[in-house]
Amino acid sequence: MAGPTGRGGSLGAALNDLLRTQVTPRHRLSTYSAKHWHAQLSQLTGTRRGYEALDTAGLDVRPDTLIKWLSDPEYNVRRSYRGLIHTAYENVAFVAAEPLTDTVKNGQYEISGLVKTGNDERERGNRRAAPLRIDASRGDWTEIEALWLAGDLRDDDFEDLFIDEIIVSDIGAGTDGWEFSGSSYTVELR
């Protein structure tokens, strides 16, 4: 029975594709697209979460001042206040990523695509060569998870960290390191 699968033009892209099927990434809510400070403030003051974000950002004004700002989009609000409103708006607009699950961190990965170590270069995951099988439970996911939670896990970084922290921890550095220079990869989590 096939498990969750990720596909991509690089190993990192396939890994990121797989990860997004297992845990929710950091993402922006589509309803938060206002650009002007007044529209942002209006949207923030419509919810308790918005008020909390304004408080956390450090906006400390009297209620009558807030009412003046909300009643007049042309009101001359200091740049520092506009910055605090924008910060609060961005903090509410983004939803935090879910932490990586034990299934992801302790799973068995099967990598299909071009794999090279030393002079051994072959297409894995076909009739002539089995997929590269990796036991991820032996690896260190700390840096990968930190980038994931920050919303900054780029494909290239994921590939490099997966090689260094997961593959090498499981099966070693290979003859001359590991290279994944193909243009199509499939990663299955079992």
CSV table of C-alpha atoms in Angstrom, one decimal:
chain,number,residue,atom,x,y,z
A,1,MET,CA,0.0,0.0,0.0
A,2,ALA,CA,1.4,3.3,-1.1
A,3,GLY,CA,1.9,6.0,1.5
A,4,PRO,CA,1.8,9.8,1.2
A,5,THR,CA,3.9,10.9,-1.8
A,6,GLY,CA,5.6,14.1,-2.9
A,7,ARG,CA,6.8,14.9,-6.4
A,8,GLY,CA,9.1,17.7,-7.7
A,9,GLY,CA,11.8,18.7,-10.1
A,10,SER,CA,14.4,18.3,-7.3
A,11,LEU,CA,14.7,16.2,-4.2
A,12,GLY,CA,14.0,19.3,-2.1
A,13,ALA,CA,10.9,20.1,-4.1
A,14,ALA,CA,9.6,16.6,-3.7
A,15,LEU,CA,10.3,16.6,0.0
A,16,ASN,CA,8.5,20.0,0.4
A,17,ASP,CA,5.6,18.7,-1.6
A,18,LEU,CA,5.4,15.6,0.6
A,19,LEU,CA,5.6,17.7,3.8
A,20,ARG,CA,2.7,20.0,2.7
A,21,THR,CA,0.5,16.9,2.4
A,22,GLN,CA,1.3,15.9,6.1
A,23,VAL,CA,1.3,19.2,8.0
A,24,THR,CA,0.0,22.7,7.3
A,25,PRO,CA,2.7,25.2,6.3
A,26,ARG,CA,2.9,28.8,7.5
A,27,HIS,CA,0.5,30.7,5.2
A,28,ARG,CA,-1.2,34.0,4.7
A,29,LEU,CA,-5.0,34.1,5.1
A,30,SER,CA,-6.6,35.2,1.8
A,31,THR,CA,-8.9,37.6,3.6
A,32,TYR,CA,-6.0,39.8,4.7
A,33,SER,CA,-5.0,41.8,1.6
A,34,ALA,CA,-5.6,45.4,2.7
A,35,LYS,CA,-2.7,47.8,1.9
A,36,HIS,CA,-3.8,51.1,3.4
A,37,TRP,CA,-3.4,51.6,7.2
A,38,HIS,CA,-7.1,52.6,7.6
A,39,ALA,CA,-8.4,49.4,5.9
A,40,GLN,CA,-5.9,47.4,8.0
A,41,LEU,CA,-7.0,49.1,11.2
A,42,SER,CA,-10.7,48.6,10.3
A,43,GLN,CA,-10.2,44.9,9.8
A,44,LEU,CA,-8.1,44.5,12.9
A,45,THR,CA,-10.7,46.2,15.1
A,46,GLY,CA,-13.4,43.9,13.8
A,47,THR,CA,-12.1,40.9,15.9
A,48,ARG,CA,-10.8,40.3,19.3
A,49,ARG,CA,-7.7,38.6,17.8
A,50,GLY,CA,-7.1,41.9,15.9
A,51,TYR,CA,-7.3,43.9,19.1
A,52,GLU,CA,-4.9,41.5,20.7
A,53,ALA,CA,-2.5,41.9,17.8
A,54,LEU,CA,-2.6,45.7,18.1
A,55,ASP,CA,-1.9,45.4,21.8
A,56,THR,CA,1.0,43.0,21.2
A,57,ALA,CA,2.4,45.3,18.5
A,58,GLY,CA,2.5,48.1,21.1
A,59,LEU,CA,-0.3,50.3,19.8
A,60,ASP,CA,-1.4,52.2,22.9
A,61,VAL,CA,-3.9,55.0,22.1
A,62,ARG,CA,-7.0,56.2,23.9
A,63,PRO,CA,-10.4,54.9,22.6
A,64,ASP,CA,-11.4,58.3,21.3
A,65,THR,CA,-8.3,58.5,19.3
A,66,LEU,CA,-9.0,55.1,17.8
A,67,ILE,CA,-12.5,56.2,17.0
A,68,LYS,CA,-11.2,59.4,15.2
A,69,TRP,CA,-8.8,57.2,13.1
A,70,LEU,CA,-11.5,54.8,12.2
A,71,SER,CA,-14.0,57.5,11.2
A,72,ASP,CA,-11.6,59.3,8.8
A,73,PRO,CA,-9.3,57.4,6.4
A,74,GLU,CA,-7.5,60.7,5.6
A,75,TYR,CA,-6.7,61.3,9.3
A,76,ASN,CA,-3.0,62.2,9.7
A,77,VAL,CA,-1.7,59.2,11.7
A,78,ARG,CA,2.0,59.3,12.7
A,79,ARG,CA,4.2,57.0,10.7
A,80,SER,CA,5.2,55.1,13.8
A,81,TYR,CA,1.6,54.3,14.5
A,82,ARG,CA,1.0,53.2,10.9
A,83,GLY,CA,4.0,50.9,11.3
A,84,LEU,CA,2.5,49.3,14.4
A,85,ILE,CA,-0.9,48.9,12.7
A,86,HIS,CA,0.9,47.2,9.7
A,87,THR,CA,2.9,44.9,12.1
A,88,ALA,CA,-0.3,43.9,13.9
A,89,TYR,CA,-2.0,43.3,10.6
A,90,GLU,CA,0.8,41.1,9.2
A,91,ASN,CA,0.9,39.1,12.5
A,92,VAL,CA,-2.8,38.3,12.2
A,93,ALA,CA,-2.6,37.7,8.4
A,94,PHE,CA,-0.3,34.7,8.8
A,95,VAL,CA,-1.2,31.4,10.3
A,96,ALA,CA,1.6,29.5,12.0
A,97,ALA,CA,2.9,26.3,10.5
A,98,GLU,CA,2.0,23.1,12.3
A,99,PRO,CA,5.0,21.3,13.9
A,100,LEU,CA,6.4,18.3,12.1
A,101,THR,CA,4.6,15.1,13.2
A,102,ASP,CA,6.3,12.0,14.5
A,103,THR,CA,5.1,10.2,11.3
A,104,VAL,CA,7.3,12.7,9.3
A,105,LYS,CA,10.3,12.6,11.6
A,106,ASN,CA,10.3,8.8,12.2
A,107,GLY,CA,9.1,7.6,8.8
A,108,GLN,CA,10.7,5.4,6.2
A,109,TYR,CA,11.4,7.4,3.0
A,110,GLU,CA,11.7,5.9,-0.4
A,111,ILE,CA,13.4,8.2,-2.9
A,112,SER,CA,13.0,7.6,-6.6
A,113,GLY,CA,15.1,9.6,-9.2
A,114,LEU,CA,18.7,10.1,-10.1
A,115,VAL,CA,21.0,9.3,-7.2
A,116,LYS,CA,24.8,9.6,-7.2
A,117,THR,CA,27.4,8.7,-4.6
A,118,GLY,CA,31.0,8.4,-5.8
A,119,ASN,CA,31.0,6.6,-9.2
A,120,ASP,CA,27.6,5.0,-8.6
A,121,GLU,CA,25.0,7.1,-10.4
A,122,ARG,CA,21.7,5.5,-11.3
A,123,GLU,CA,18.0,6.1,-11.6
A,124,ARG,CA,16.4,4.7,-8.5
A,125,GLY,CA,12.9,3.4,-8.1
A,126,ASN,CA,12.5,1.5,-11.3
A,127,ARG,CA,12.7,-2.1,-12.4
A,128,ARG,CA,16.5,-2.0,-12.4
A,129,ALA,CA,17.1,-0.3,-9.1
A,130,ALA,CA,15.0,-0.1,-5.9
A,131,PRO,CA,14.3,3.3,-4.5
A,132,LEU,CA,16.8,4.7,-2.0
A,133,ARG,CA,15.3,3.8,1.4
A,134,ILE,CA,16.0,6.1,4.3
A,135,ASP,CA,15.1,5.6,8.0
A,136,ALA,CA,14.4,9.2,9.1
A,137,SER,CA,14.1,8.3,12.8
A,138,ARG,CA,17.9,8.3,13.1
A,139,GLY,CA,18.3,11.9,11.8
A,140,ASP,CA,18.2,15.3,13.4
A,141,TRP,CA,15.2,17.3,12.3
A,142,THR,CA,15.9,20.4,14.5
A,143,GLU,CA,17.1,22.7,11.8
A,144,ILE,CA,14.6,21.5,9.1
A,145,GLU,CA,11.7,22.0,11.6
A,146,ALA,CA,12.9,25.5,12.6
A,147,LEU,CA,12.9,26.6,9.0
A,148,TRP,CA,9.5,25.0,8.4
A,149,LEU,CA,8.0,26.7,11.3
A,150,ALA,CA,9.4,30.1,10.2
A,151,GLY,CA,8.0,29.5,6.7
A,152,ASP,CA,11.4,29.6,5.2
A,153,LEU,CA,12.1,26.0,4.2
A,154,ARG,CA,13.3,26.5,0.6
A,155,ASP,CA,13.7,23.5,-1.7
A,156,ASP,CA,17.5,23.8,-1.9
A,157,ASP,CA,17.9,24.1,1.9
A,158,PHE,CA,15.6,21.2,2.5
A,159,GLU,CA,17.6,19.0,0.1
A,160,ASP,CA,20.9,20.0,1.7
A,161,LEU,CA,19.7,19.5,5.3
A,162,PHE,CA,17.9,16.2,4.4
A,163,ILE,CA,21.1,14.9,3.0
A,164,ASP,CA,23.3,16.1,5.9
A,165,GLU,CA,21.0,15.4,8.8
A,166,ILE,CA,18.8,12.5,7.7
A,167,ILE,CA,20.5,10.5,4.9
A,168,VAL,CA,24.0,10.6,6.4
A,169,SER,CA,22.7,9.8,9.9
A,170,ASP,CA,21.0,6.7,8.5
A,171,ILE,CA,23.3,5.2,5.9
A,172,GLY,CA,26.5,7.3,6.1
A,173,ALA,CA,28.1,9.9,3.8
A,174,GLY,CA,28.4,7.6,0.8
A,175,THR,CA,31.5,7.1,-1.2
A,176,ASP,CA,31.8,10.7,-2.1
A,177,GLY,CA,28.7,12.4,-0.6
A,178,TRP,CA,25.2,12.3,-2.0
A,179,GLU,CA,24.1,14.1,-5.2
A,180,PHE,CA,20.5,14.4,-6.5
A,181,SER,CA,21.1,16.2,-9.8
A,182,GLY,CA,18.1,14.8,-11.7
A,183,SER,CA,15.1,16.7,-12.9
A,184,SER,CA,12.3,14.5,-11.4
A,185,TYR,CA,11.9,13.0,-8.0
A,186,THR,CA,9.3,11.1,-6.1
A,187,VAL,CA,9.5,10.7,-2.3
A,188,GLU,CA,7.1,8.3,-0.6
A,189,LEU,CA,6.6,8.2,3.2
A,190,ARG,CA,5.9,4.8,4.7
